[in-house]
Coordinates of C-alpha atoms and ligand atoms in Angstrom, one line a residue:
M1 CA -37.0 17.9 26.3
K2 CA -37.0 21.5 24.5
D3 CA -33.6 22.5 22.7
N4 CA -32.5 23.9 19.4
R5 CA -31.6 20.6 17.6
P6 CA -32.9 20.3 14.3
N7 CA -35.7 17.6 13.3
L8 CA -35.1 14.1 13.1
T9 CA -36.0 13.3 9.8
T10 CA -36.7 9.4 7.8
A11 CA -33.9 9.5 5.1
E12 CA -36.7 11.0 2.6
G13 CA -36.3 13.6 4.8
A14 CA -39.6 13.6 6.3
P15 CA -39.7 15.0 9.4
I16 CA -40.3 11.5 12.6
S17 CA -42.6 12.4 15.0
A18 CA -41.6 9.7 18.1
Q19 CA -39.0 6.9 18.2
Q20 CA -40.6 4.3 19.5
A21 CA -42.2 1.4 17.1
L22 CA -45.7 1.5 16.1
T23 CA -47.9 -1.4 17.3
A24 CA -51.3 -2.8 16.8
G25 CA -51.5 -2.2 21.0
P26 CA -49.0 -2.0 23.6
R27 CA -47.8 -5.1 23.4
G28 CA -47.5 -6.0 19.0
P29 CA -47.4 -7.1 16.4
L30 CA -45.9 -4.6 14.4
L31 CA -47.6 -2.4 12.0
M32 CA -45.8 -3.6 8.5
Q33 CA -46.5 0.8 7.8
D34 CA -43.7 1.6 10.3
V35 CA -41.7 2.7 7.2
Q36 CA -39.8 4.6 9.3
L37 CA -38.7 1.2 11.6
L38 CA -38.5 -0.7 8.2
E39 CA -35.9 2.0 6.6
Q40 CA -33.8 1.9 9.1
M41 CA -33.5 -1.9 9.9
Q42 CA -32.7 -2.0 5.2
H43 CA -30.3 0.5 5.4
F44 CA -28.7 -1.1 9.3
N45 CA -28.5 -4.4 7.2
R46 CA -26.9 -2.6 4.7
E47 CA -23.8 -0.4 6.7
R48 CA -20.9 -3.2 5.2
I49 CA -19.0 -2.7 2.2
P50 CA -16.4 -5.6 1.8
E51 CA -13.5 -5.2 3.2
R52 CA -10.3 -5.2 1.3
V53 CA -9.3 -8.2 0.9
V54 CA -5.2 -7.1 2.3
H55 CA -5.0 -4.0 4.2
A56 CA -8.5 -4.6 5.2
K57 CA -7.5 -1.9 8.7
G58 CA -6.9 1.1 7.7
S59 CA -6.5 4.5 8.8
G60 CA -6.3 7.9 7.0
A61 CA -6.0 12.3 6.7
Y62 CA -5.6 14.7 4.6
G63 CA -2.6 17.0 4.0
T64 CA -1.2 19.6 2.2
F65 CA 2.1 17.9 -0.3
T66 CA 4.9 21.7 -0.9
V67 CA 7.1 21.1 -4.1
T68 CA 10.4 21.6 -1.7
H69 CA 13.2 21.1 -4.1
D70 CA 12.8 21.4 -8.4
V71 CA 12.8 17.8 -10.3
T72 CA 11.5 19.8 -14.2
Q73 CA 14.2 17.8 -15.5
Y74 CA 12.7 14.9 -14.4
T75 CA 9.3 14.5 -15.3
K76 CA 6.4 17.5 -16.8
A77 CA 4.9 16.8 -13.7
A78 CA 2.1 19.8 -12.9
F79 CA 1.8 19.2 -9.2
L80 CA 6.2 19.2 -8.8
S81 CA 5.9 22.4 -11.5
E82 CA 8.1 25.0 -9.3
I83 CA 9.3 25.0 -5.5
G84 CA 5.9 26.3 -3.3
K85 CA 3.2 24.7 -5.4
K86 CA 1.4 22.8 -2.6
T87 CA -1.1 20.8 -3.9
E88 CA -3.7 18.4 -2.1
T89 CA -3.7 15.7 -0.7
F90 CA -4.9 12.9 1.1
M91 CA -3.6 9.3 2.3
R92 CA -4.6 5.8 4.0
F93 CA -2.3 3.8 6.2
S94 CA -3.3 -0.4 6.8
T95 CA -1.9 -3.4 8.0
V96 CA -2.1 -5.5 5.3
A97 CA -3.0 -9.7 6.8
G98 CA -4.7 -8.8 9.3
E99 CA -9.4 -8.3 8.9
R100 CA -10.6 -5.3 9.8
G101 CA -11.1 -6.0 13.8
A102 CA -7.5 -6.7 13.6
A103 CA -4.9 -4.9 16.2
D104 CA -2.9 -2.2 15.1
A105 CA -0.1 -3.7 17.0
E106 CA 0.8 -6.5 14.9
R107 CA 3.5 -7.6 13.0
D108 CA 3.4 -7.0 9.4
V109 CA 4.0 -4.6 6.6
R110 CA 2.6 -2.0 5.9
G111 CA 0.8 0.2 3.4
F112 CA 1.4 3.7 2.5
A113 CA -1.6 5.2 0.0
I114 CA -1.3 9.3 -1.3
K115 CA -3.6 10.7 -3.3
F116 CA -2.4 13.7 -5.1
Y117 CA -5.5 15.5 -6.1
T118 CA -4.0 17.1 -8.8
E119 CA -4.7 19.7 -11.7
E120 CA -3.8 16.6 -13.7
G121 CA -6.3 14.1 -12.1
N122 CA -5.2 12.3 -9.7
W123 CA -1.9 10.8 -8.7
D124 CA -2.2 7.9 -6.9
M125 CA 1.1 7.0 -4.7
V126 CA 0.0 2.9 -3.7
G127 CA 3.1 2.0 -1.0
N128 CA 4.4 -0.3 1.2
N129 CA 6.4 0.6 4.1
T130 CA 9.2 -1.5 2.8
P131 CA 10.6 -0.8 -0.6
V132 CA 11.0 -4.4 -1.9
F133 CA 7.7 -7.6 -1.5
F134 CA 7.5 -10.3 -1.1
V135 CA 7.1 -11.6 -4.5
R136 CA 8.4 -10.8 -8.3
D137 CA 5.6 -12.8 -10.1
P138 CA 1.7 -11.5 -10.1
Y139 CA 0.9 -15.3 -10.6
K140 CA 2.9 -15.5 -6.9
F141 CA 0.4 -12.5 -5.2
Q142 CA -3.3 -14.2 -4.5
M143 CA -1.8 -17.8 -3.1
F144 CA 1.2 -15.5 -1.3
I145 CA -1.6 -13.5 0.4
H146 CA -3.7 -16.8 0.4
T147 CA -0.7 -18.4 3.5
Q148 CA -1.0 -14.8 5.3
K149 CA -4.7 -15.3 6.0
R150 CA -6.7 -18.0 6.9
D151 CA -6.2 -21.8 6.9
P152 CA -8.6 -23.0 4.8
K153 CA -9.8 -25.9 7.5
T154 CA -9.3 -24.6 10.7
N155 CA -9.9 -20.9 9.9
L156 CA -6.5 -20.0 12.1
R157 CA -3.2 -18.2 10.8
C158 CA -1.3 -20.7 9.5
M159 CA 2.8 -21.0 10.1
D160 CA 3.1 -24.2 8.6
M161 CA 1.4 -22.7 5.3
Q162 CA 3.6 -19.0 6.0
W163 CA 6.3 -21.0 5.9
D164 CA 6.1 -23.1 3.1
F165 CA 5.7 -20.7 1.0
W166 CA 8.4 -19.1 2.3
S167 CA 10.8 -21.4 1.6
L168 CA 9.3 -22.2 -2.0
C169 CA 9.9 -18.9 -3.1
P170 CA 13.0 -17.5 -1.6
E171 CA 13.0 -13.5 -3.8
S172 CA 10.8 -13.9 -0.2
L173 CA 13.7 -13.5 2.0
H174 CA 14.9 -9.5 1.6
Q175 CA 11.4 -8.9 2.2
V176 CA 10.6 -11.3 5.3
T177 CA 13.8 -10.1 6.3
I178 CA 12.7 -6.6 7.2
L179 CA 9.3 -8.0 8.0
F180 CA 11.0 -9.7 11.6
S181 CA 14.0 -7.4 12.3
D182 CA 13.1 -3.8 14.1
R183 CA 10.8 -2.9 12.1
G184 CA 8.4 -5.3 12.2
I185 CA 5.8 -3.8 14.6
P186 CA 6.0 0.3 14.4
Q187 CA 4.7 2.7 17.1
G188 CA 2.3 3.7 14.9
Y189 CA 1.7 4.7 11.2
R190 CA 3.6 8.6 12.1
F191 CA 6.5 6.3 12.3
I192 CA 6.9 4.8 9.0
N193 CA 8.8 5.5 5.8
G194 CA 7.5 4.5 3.1
Y195 CA 8.0 3.7 -0.4
G196 CA 6.2 3.1 -3.7
S197 CA 9.1 0.1 -3.9
H198 CA 8.0 -0.5 -7.4
T199 CA 10.7 0.7 -10.2
Y200 CA 7.9 3.8 -11.9
S201 CA 9.3 6.3 -14.7
F202 CA 8.7 9.8 -14.8
V203 CA 8.5 11.7 -18.4
N204 CA 9.8 15.9 -18.8
E205 CA 8.6 18.7 -21.2
S206 CA 11.0 17.2 -23.7
G207 CA 10.1 13.6 -23.6
E208 CA 12.8 12.1 -22.3
R209 CA 11.4 9.1 -19.8
V210 CA 13.3 7.8 -16.5
W211 CA 12.9 4.9 -15.0
C212 CA 12.7 6.2 -10.8
K213 CA 11.2 5.1 -6.9
F214 CA 9.8 7.1 -4.4
H215 CA 10.5 7.1 -1.0
F216 CA 8.7 9.0 1.4
K217 CA 11.0 9.4 4.8
S218 CA 9.3 9.5 8.7
K219 CA 10.5 13.5 10.1
Q220 CA 9.0 11.7 12.7
G221 CA 12.5 9.4 12.6
I222 CA 11.1 6.0 12.5
R223 CA 10.2 4.3 16.3
N224 CA 9.0 0.6 16.1
Y225 CA 7.8 -1.5 19.6
M226 CA 9.1 -5.3 20.0
D227 CA 6.9 -7.8 20.3
D228 CA 6.7 -7.4 24.3
E229 CA 4.9 -4.5 24.0
A230 CA 3.4 -5.2 21.8
A231 CA 1.9 -7.7 23.1
T232 CA 0.8 -5.4 26.3
L233 CA 0.1 -2.4 24.7
I234 CA -2.7 -5.6 22.5
G235 CA -4.2 -6.4 25.6
Q236 CA -5.1 -2.5 26.3
D237 CA -5.8 -1.0 22.6
R238 CA -5.8 -2.2 19.9
E239 CA -6.5 0.5 17.6
S240 CA -3.4 1.9 18.8
H241 CA -2.1 3.5 14.9
Q242 CA -5.4 4.5 14.6
R243 CA -5.8 6.4 17.5
D244 CA -2.5 7.7 17.5
L245 CA -2.9 9.4 13.8
Y246 CA -6.6 11.0 14.7
E247 CA -5.0 12.0 18.2
A248 CA -1.8 13.0 16.9
I249 CA -2.9 15.8 13.9
E250 CA -6.1 16.5 16.7
R251 CA -3.5 18.2 19.1
G252 CA -1.6 20.3 15.7
E253 CA 1.2 18.1 16.5
N254 CA 0.7 17.2 11.9
P255 CA 3.1 14.4 11.7
Q256 CA 5.0 15.2 8.1
W257 CA 8.0 13.0 4.9
R258 CA 10.8 14.3 2.9
F259 CA 9.2 13.1 -0.1
C260 CA 12.9 11.2 -1.9
I261 CA 13.6 9.3 -5.4
Q262 CA 15.7 7.3 -7.3
V263 CA 16.4 8.9 -11.0
M264 CA 18.0 5.7 -13.2
T265 CA 18.6 6.2 -16.9
Q266 CA 18.2 3.8 -19.4
K267 CA 21.7 3.4 -19.9
Q268 CA 22.5 2.8 -16.4
A269 CA 19.1 0.7 -15.8
E270 CA 21.2 -1.7 -18.7
A271 CA 24.8 -1.6 -16.5
F272 CA 22.6 -3.0 -13.3
H273 CA 23.4 -5.1 -12.1
W274 CA 19.6 -5.9 -10.6
N275 CA 17.3 -6.1 -12.6
P276 CA 16.1 -2.5 -11.9
F277 CA 11.9 -3.9 -12.7
D278 CA 13.0 -6.7 -9.8
L279 CA 9.9 -5.7 -6.7
T280 CA 12.4 -8.1 -4.5
K281 CA 15.1 -5.4 -4.5
V282 CA 16.2 -2.3 -4.0
W283 CA 18.8 0.2 -5.8
P284 CA 21.4 0.6 -3.5
H285 CA 21.7 4.5 -2.4
A286 CA 25.8 4.6 -2.6
E287 CA 24.8 4.4 -6.9
F288 CA 21.4 6.0 -6.6
P289 CA 21.3 9.0 -4.8
L290 CA 17.9 10.1 -2.6
I291 CA 17.4 13.3 -4.2
E292 CA 14.7 16.0 -2.3
V293 CA 11.8 16.6 -3.7
G294 CA 9.0 18.3 -0.9
T295 CA 7.3 18.2 1.8
L296 CA 4.2 15.9 2.5
E297 CA 2.0 16.8 5.7
L298 CA -1.1 15.3 7.1
N299 CA -3.4 18.5 8.4
R300 CA -6.9 17.3 8.6
N301 CA -9.2 14.2 10.0
P302 CA -11.9 13.2 8.2
E303 CA -14.8 14.1 9.5
N304 CA -16.9 10.6 8.7
Y305 CA -14.5 7.4 8.9
H306 CA -16.0 5.0 6.2
A307 CA -17.3 6.9 3.8
E308 CA -13.4 9.0 3.8
V309 CA -11.3 6.2 5.1
E310 CA -13.3 3.7 4.0
Q311 CA -15.0 4.1 0.9
S312 CA -11.4 5.3 -0.6
A313 CA -9.9 3.8 -3.7
F314 CA -6.1 4.7 -4.8
S315 CA -4.3 2.6 -7.7
P316 CA -0.6 2.8 -8.8
S317 CA -3.0 3.2 -12.4
S318 CA -3.8 6.6 -11.3
F319 CA -1.3 7.8 -13.6
V320 CA -0.8 11.3 -14.3
P321 CA 1.0 12.9 -17.1
G322 CA 4.8 12.4 -16.5
I323 CA 3.8 10.3 -14.5
G324 CA 4.4 6.7 -15.8
P325 CA 4.8 3.2 -15.1
S326 CA 7.7 0.4 -16.0
P327 CA 7.7 -2.9 -17.1
D328 CA 7.9 -4.2 -13.8
K329 CA 5.6 -7.5 -13.2
M330 CA 3.8 -7.0 -10.1
L331 CA 3.1 -3.5 -10.8
Q332 CA 1.8 -4.0 -14.1
A333 CA -0.2 -5.9 -12.5
R334 CA -1.8 -3.7 -10.3
L335 CA -2.3 -1.9 -13.1
M336 CA -6.1 -3.7 -13.1
S337 CA -6.5 -5.0 -10.2
Y338 CA -6.8 -2.4 -8.1
A339 CA -9.1 -0.8 -10.1
D340 CA -11.3 -3.6 -10.3
T341 CA -11.3 -4.6 -6.7
H342 CA -12.9 -0.9 -5.9
R343 CA -15.7 -1.5 -8.6
Y344 CA -16.8 -4.2 -7.1
R345 CA -16.0 -2.9 -3.2
V346 CA -17.8 0.5 -3.6
G347 CA -19.2 0.2 -7.3
G348 CA -18.5 1.6 -10.5
N349 CA -18.3 5.1 -10.0
Y350 CA -16.3 5.2 -7.0
Q351 CA -14.1 8.3 -8.1
Q352 CA -17.9 10.2 -8.3
L353 CA -17.8 10.4 -4.1
P354 CA -16.1 13.0 -3.0
V355 CA -13.3 11.5 -1.6
N356 CA -11.9 9.8 -4.4
K357 CA -13.5 12.9 -6.9
P358 CA -10.6 14.9 -8.6
R359 CA -10.6 18.1 -8.2
C360 CA -9.9 19.2 -11.9
P361 CA -13.0 18.9 -14.3
V362 CA -13.6 15.3 -15.2
M363 CA -14.4 14.8 -18.8
H364 CA -15.0 11.6 -20.6
Y365 CA -17.6 9.4 -22.6
Q366 CA -17.6 6.6 -19.2
R367 CA -22.3 7.0 -18.4
D368 CA -24.0 5.5 -16.3
G369 CA -23.9 2.5 -13.0
A370 CA -25.1 2.9 -10.0
M371 CA -25.4 5.6 -8.0
A372 CA -23.9 8.6 -10.9
T373 CA -23.9 11.4 -10.3
A374 CA -25.1 14.2 -13.5
E375 CA -22.5 16.3 -12.1
S376 CA -20.1 14.5 -14.0
Y377 CA -21.6 14.2 -16.7
Q378 CA -24.1 17.2 -17.1
G379 CA -25.9 17.2 -19.9
R380 CA -22.8 15.9 -22.5
P381 CA -23.2 13.0 -24.8
S382 CA -21.8 10.6 -24.4
Y383 CA -20.0 9.1 -27.7
W384 CA -16.7 10.3 -29.7
P385 CA -15.9 10.7 -31.6
N386 CA -18.9 13.6 -32.4
S387 CA -18.5 16.6 -34.2
R388 CA -20.9 18.7 -31.3
E389 CA -19.1 21.6 -29.7
D390 CA -17.4 21.7 -27.6
T391 CA -16.8 18.5 -26.0
P392 CA -14.0 16.9 -24.6
Q393 CA -11.1 15.5 -26.7
P394 CA -7.6 14.0 -26.2
A395 CA -4.8 16.2 -27.2
E396 CA -1.9 14.9 -28.2
Q397 CA 0.4 17.2 -26.5
H398 CA 0.0 14.7 -23.4
A399 CA 1.5 11.8 -25.5
E400 CA 4.2 10.1 -23.3
P401 CA 7.2 8.8 -25.5
A402 CA 7.0 5.1 -27.4
W403 CA 8.7 2.3 -25.2
D404 CA 11.1 1.1 -27.4
L405 CA 11.0 -2.9 -26.1
G406 CA 13.4 -4.4 -29.2
T407 CA 12.5 -7.0 -29.8
V408 CA 11.0 -9.9 -27.9
I409 CA 9.7 -13.1 -27.1
A410 CA 5.5 -13.0 -25.5
D411 CA 6.6 -16.1 -22.6
R412 CA 6.0 -17.2 -19.1
F413 CA 9.5 -16.5 -17.9
D414 CA 10.0 -18.1 -15.0
S415 CA 11.0 -15.8 -12.8
T416 CA 12.8 -18.0 -10.3
V417 CA 15.8 -18.6 -12.0
D418 CA 19.0 -16.4 -12.8
H419 CA 17.7 -14.0 -9.4
D420 CA 20.3 -13.1 -6.2
D421 CA 17.1 -14.3 -3.8
F422 CA 20.0 -13.3 -0.7
T423 CA 22.6 -10.7 -1.4
Q424 CA 20.4 -7.8 -0.7
A425 CA 18.8 -9.3 2.4
G426 CA 22.1 -10.3 3.4
N427 CA 23.5 -6.6 2.5
L428 CA 20.3 -5.7 5.3
Y429 CA 21.1 -8.8 7.6
R430 CA 24.7 -6.7 7.9
M431 CA 23.8 -3.9 8.7
F432 CA 22.2 -5.1 12.4
D433 CA 24.2 -4.2 15.1
D434 CA 24.4 -8.7 16.7
A435 CA 21.6 -7.8 19.8
H436 CA 19.7 -6.7 16.8
R437 CA 20.7 -9.8 14.5
D438 CA 19.6 -11.9 17.7
R439 CA 16.7 -10.7 18.3
L440 CA 16.0 -11.4 14.3
A441 CA 16.9 -14.8 14.3
S442 CA 14.6 -15.2 17.8
R443 CA 11.7 -13.9 16.2
I444 CA 12.7 -16.3 13.5
A445 CA 12.1 -19.1 14.8
G446 CA 9.9 -18.6 17.3
V447 CA 7.4 -19.2 14.1
L448 CA 9.3 -21.1 11.7
G449 CA 9.4 -23.3 14.9
Q450 CA 5.9 -24.3 14.1
A451 CA 6.4 -25.7 10.4
R452 CA 7.4 -28.8 9.8
K453 CA 10.2 -30.1 9.8
E454 CA 11.4 -31.0 6.1
V455 CA 9.8 -26.5 5.8
Q456 CA 12.3 -25.5 8.6
E457 CA 15.1 -27.0 7.2
R458 CA 14.6 -25.1 3.3
Q459 CA 13.8 -21.6 4.5
L460 CA 18.0 -22.3 6.2
C461 CA 19.2 -23.0 3.4
H462 CA 18.2 -19.6 3.0
F463 CA 19.6 -17.5 6.1
F464 CA 23.2 -19.9 5.6
R465 CA 23.1 -18.3 2.1
A466 CA 22.4 -14.8 2.8
D467 CA 24.9 -15.0 5.6
E468 CA 26.6 -18.4 7.7
D469 CA 25.6 -16.2 10.5
Y470 CA 22.0 -15.6 9.9
G471 CA 21.5 -18.7 9.5
R472 CA 23.6 -20.2 12.7
R473 CA 22.0 -18.5 14.3
I474 CA 18.2 -19.6 13.8
A475 CA 19.6 -22.8 13.5
E476 CA 20.1 -23.2 17.0
K477 CA 17.3 -21.7 18.3
L478 CA 15.7 -23.4 16.3
G479 CA 18.3 -26.8 17.8
V480 CA 19.0 -28.3 13.8
G481 CA 22.8 -29.3 13.0
V482 CA 24.6 -26.9 11.5
S483 CA 26.8 -29.4 8.8
Q484 CA 24.6 -30.0 6.6
F485 CA 24.2 -26.3 5.4
A486 CA 28.3 -26.1 5.3
E487 CA 27.6 -26.0 1.5
T488 CA 25.5 -22.9 1.1
A489 CA 26.8 -20.8 3.6
G490 CA 27.1 -17.2 2.2
T491 CA 27.4 -18.4 -1.1
G492 CA 24.5 -15.9 -1.9
A493 CA 23.6 -18.7 -4.2
Ligands
NDP501 P1 22.8 1.9 3.1 O1 22.7 2.0 4.0 O2 22.3 3.0 1.9 O3 20.8 2.0 2.8 C1 20.5 1.5 4.1 C2 18.7 1.6 4.6 O4 18.9 1.3 5.6 C3 18.0 3.1 5.3 O5 17.3 3.4 4.7 C4 18.0 2.7 6.4 O6 16.7 3.8 6.5 C5 17.2 1.4 5.7 N1 16.7 0.4 7.2 C6 17.7 0.7 8.4 N2 16.7 -0.2 9.2 C7 16.5 -1.4 8.3 C8 15.4 -2.7 8.5 N3 15.5 -2.5 10.3 N4 14.5 -2.9 8.0 C9 14.7 -2.0 6.4 N5 15.5 -0.7 5.9 C10 15.8 -0.1 7.1 O7 22.3 0.9 1.8 P2 22.0 0.6 0.7 O8 20.4 1.3 -0.3 O9 23.0 -0.2 0.1 O10 21.0 -0.8 1.2 C11 21.2 -1.9 1.5 C12 19.6 -3.3 2.4 O11 18.6 -1.4 3.2 C13 19.1 -3.1 1.6 O12 19.4 -4.5 0.8 C14 17.2 -3.3 2.5 O13 17.7 -4.2 2.6 C15 17.8 -2.3 2.7 N6 17.1 -0.3 2.2 C16 17.7 -0.5 1.2 C17 16.7 1.2 0.5 C18 16.8 1.1 -0.9 O14 16.0 2.3 -1.8 N7 18.0 1.7 -1.2 C19 16.0 1.6 1.5 C20 15.3 1.3 2.9 C21 16.0 -0.4 3.4 P3 16.9 4.9 7.6 O15 16.9 6.3 6.6 O16 14.8 5.4 7.9 O17 17.8 4.6 8.5

């Protein structure tokens, strides 16, 4: 075939003349010196990297963030310094529990992670499409994820395992209610809101710190599937979220989100009726209204899924000056865990890959490791302090104000006592109309019914505590008598 196509080469760049195995005679055997075939086979054996333990199935796209409102009274973050300022971004959405081959249209939380390539480093906003989470103590996180994965013996998803855990951890009730609500199966990633979920901190030029929550509101609106629609769709298309996002961007229908924050002063935090750093709680809008910041638009599909989406790496520890953590215990644990998993999954120098690489100079004394590029270090020395010219040094102007922790006792505090796990779940339930309440109850009964009787009864107590009607509907669908729950109904305790 004669055409203008380029010459096929080995990975070393040497031209290849044929694509048939080199053999001793037409019937074989193979010759060891067929280095082209060896290279191809050996590279193939190394095509996969470990899949993420959670959020394994995902989709990604590049985009632009534009500041629309002035928030400099709250933060000195350079990329938020001026109305109209634009910052390049990369974003990855995901489902949480399913493996890489899982169907998209499943009932699950959705991951919502954005990398802002700012002039002062990457800020990663690593959130979900829900404003809260199932647990508040990081000791429970790995255990919770185990319950969402497969039973170690049967290799099946196990409703008894899930509900056993949830019923023993009532702090999960708020998120469980969201998960089984009509928002549990989005129509696609364009149709979800994103939340930072944790409380973070903002620091302004004067060194004043406020606590804040992040919200990304879909301009496409919220669209969800009912269970039967999703079941039919999964039978036809397991990649519905990936297809929807990719094709929308190819058509030029660039999805957008409004970025808003909620802000709480330290004084307000001390007076707040819930722990403002509890990941199972929202800050009610009526008390802490949304403040507009800007617009995020996704406008370019990646060229290569593996290089750019699979190897993209987001970590809540990627802060920039003006944005920082809060005492939230779950966030504190994630600050270590995410970067650590990327070092295992992608490699010690994952930040040098193009999708993860900051778009500003990176100047540090970390060195070497697998796949390090000279571009990152050049000829600079590898130690500090040094007396060499033009070497990077810390700059005091970036110091964050000290945290006043008062007189504190370090201990393993029980995160299950003195907490109201029921009021906010009940508030959400009471927002739903009658038909929504009934769908929610049917979905929960459908899966809770697969758990042992004692698990059902323990969990029913929690629904009754959140709202009498919530508990009664599910109990009736399960065929469980309601009189035993009379004492707890609606008590919120
Ligand atoms: P508001 O009435 O001010 O806010 C209600 C919020 O609920 C809206 O943001 C709405 O999102 C969202 N919502 C509607 N249906 C669902 C659903 N099925 N799953 C999850 N969220 C939904 O009340 P409050 O601020 O007092 O919050 C009441 C409850 O609303 C909370 O307990 C929490 O469950 C939920 N919520 C609260 C948020 C917050 O930050 N305060 C954020 C998201 C949910 P939309 O604007 O898209 O309609």
